[in-house]
């Protein structure tokens, strides 16, 4: 009987999909509350791989209610493709609910995303080009289209006409781009509205009712703390709140309803897109980890930048998320490396920093202070109990715990559901 939040502690791609899938077995409701189809979760169930971008991975269990809440931005075309993909693979999607307050990613959003990135040149953010930033910009500017709008033809037509007039003005004058046709867009999105109508509901009410009934509710974060628009490495961030507070706003539940927050941390670090990354490895070791870990983006296929574990980043994630514990994933990827490094502090202009710096400028210029630990030879993929891990793997986990100040609550040693070592009950 509890509500728990699972967030990424690094730059996304920590293996949250796997951890959330594992926990979903015990959940009655799984809620996605921020981001959009910039996210990509890969879940492997009995050798079958599922790639999901919008639908919570809880959908792979037959009885779990899955919610896409108000804080998400939804590209309806992608959502409908994902629903069709799941149905074609025998997954029942009737248990999906979509907030009428979620904002819609429109074609001009993806267009603006690409144009903005092009204009930024070597200062580009390296976005996923899915229109996520421009969709959240319109939400904040109060000119967004919401899922509920698609279900009211008259109001939708008026709103779209007004918004598109402004968008077309900017696109044609500032960027010399062909304007969008209002009738065509109206017809297309009205049809999308009809196609998702059966799933649309007041999801805040539904999630609160589930919590009040004593059901187990799991809030599934997308991206990671370091991509949070407030707490991440601004401006190289996404436009939503992947940190734990985002769950309350993004799902319409009060913070008092949330019992615990868990952070997922890869046993090393990766980052896609641009921006500072102090522990990045640009040598053969980094290449080796990228290859073993298949570190290529689920959404864009881009090679991920790879580096050593950064405990300063993790400590910061513990602070801004109020983490109750850490789930360490992909420990098996480090099998066979003779030694491993963990950044436990930074050097900045001759001074030692043990806390994450408060400004982006400092973070850009820090130099990691490493501790070196011995690696392990044996493959650990088949290990199911902590005590069966090689001593050096346990020492590595122990060092992480000591460096971040919260317990390691779960260890993942492979892609399958079964490749998981839970160390305590998380609900
Ligand atoms: P956007 O979210 O597409 O605007 O991209 C902004 C930044 O967040 C870029 O660096 C992206 O690579 C990164 N990003 C967005 N979604 C994910 C994700 O799910 N995993 C990892 N990085 C992401």
Short mmCIF file of C-alpha atoms and ligand atoms in Angstrom, two decimals, residues 11-14 16 32 35-41 113 117 125-134 222-224 227 235-240 270-275 299-300 302 304, ligand 1:
data_model
loop_
_atom_site.label_atom_id
_atom_site.label_comp_id
_atom_site.label_asym_id
_atom_site.label_seq_id
_atom_site.Cartn_x
_atom_site.Cartn_y
_atom_site.Cartn_z
CA UNK A 11 21.28 11.97 -18.04
CA UNK A 12 18.54 9.48 -18.85
CA UNK A 13 18.96 5.95 -20.25
CA UNK A 14 19.79 4.59 -16.79
CA UNK A 16 14.57 2.87 -15.76
CA UNK A 32 3.95 8.46 -16.68
CA UNK A 35 8.37 14.17 -21.13
CA UNK A 36 7.12 12.75 -24.36
CA UNK A 37 8.35 10.48 -27.10
CA UNK A 38 11.87 11.83 -26.57
CA UNK A 39 12.02 8.97 -24.06
CA UNK A 40 12.61 5.38 -25.02
CA UNK A 41 12.29 2.38 -22.76
CA UNK A 113 12.73 21.98 -32.84
CA UNK A 117 18.74 23.35 -33.46
CA UNK A 125 21.48 21.16 -27.44
CA UNK A 126 21.39 17.90 -29.38
CA UNK A 127 17.64 17.43 -28.85
CA UNK A 128 15.80 14.34 -30.02
CA UNK A 129 14.05 16.58 -32.61
CA UNK A 130 10.67 15.28 -31.44
CA UNK A 131 9.22 18.76 -30.84
CA UNK A 132 9.30 18.35 -27.05
CA UNK A 133 10.86 21.73 -26.15
CA UNK A 134 8.55 23.77 -28.43
CA UNK A 222 11.46 9.65 -18.01
CA UNK A 223 14.90 11.14 -18.82
CA UNK A 224 17.03 11.90 -15.76
CA UNK A 227 18.22 16.77 -17.80
CA UNK A 235 20.71 24.79 -21.02
CA UNK A 236 21.63 21.24 -22.07
CA UNK A 237 18.46 19.80 -20.59
CA UNK A 238 15.01 18.71 -21.63
CA UNK A 239 12.02 21.00 -21.12
CA UNK A 240 10.23 19.10 -18.34
CA UNK A 270 26.18 7.87 -20.35
CA UNK A 271 24.85 10.96 -22.01
CA UNK A 272 23.28 11.56 -25.42
CA UNK A 273 23.19 15.04 -26.81
CA UNK A 274 25.56 17.88 -26.09
CA UNK A 275 26.67 19.49 -22.84
CA UNK A 299 14.75 6.85 -29.69
CA UNK A 300 17.30 8.27 -32.09
CA UNK A 302 22.64 7.99 -31.67
CA UNK A 304 25.75 7.51 -26.35
P1 LIG B 1 14.71 17.05 -26.01
O1 LIG B 1 14.11 16.41 -24.79
O2 LIG B 1 14.40 16.31 -27.28
O3 LIG B 1 14.38 18.52 -26.09
O4 LIG B 1 16.30 16.98 -25.86
C1 LIG B 1 17.00 17.72 -24.85
C2 LIG B 1 18.15 16.91 -24.27
O5 LIG B 1 17.64 15.81 -23.54
C3 LIG B 1 19.07 16.29 -25.35
O6 LIG B 1 20.38 16.25 -24.82
C4 LIG B 1 18.53 14.88 -25.49
O7 LIG B 1 19.50 13.99 -25.98
C5 LIG B 1 18.16 14.59 -24.05
N1 LIG B 1 17.12 13.56 -23.91
C6 LIG B 1 15.80 13.70 -24.10
N2 LIG B 1 15.15 12.56 -23.84
C7 LIG B 1 16.08 11.68 -23.45
C8 LIG B 1 16.01 10.31 -22.98
O8 LIG B 1 14.96 9.69 -22.86
N3 LIG B 1 17.20 9.74 -22.68
C9 LIG B 1 18.38 10.42 -22.73
N4 LIG B 1 18.47 11.68 -23.13
C10 LIG B 1 17.33 12.31 -23.48
#
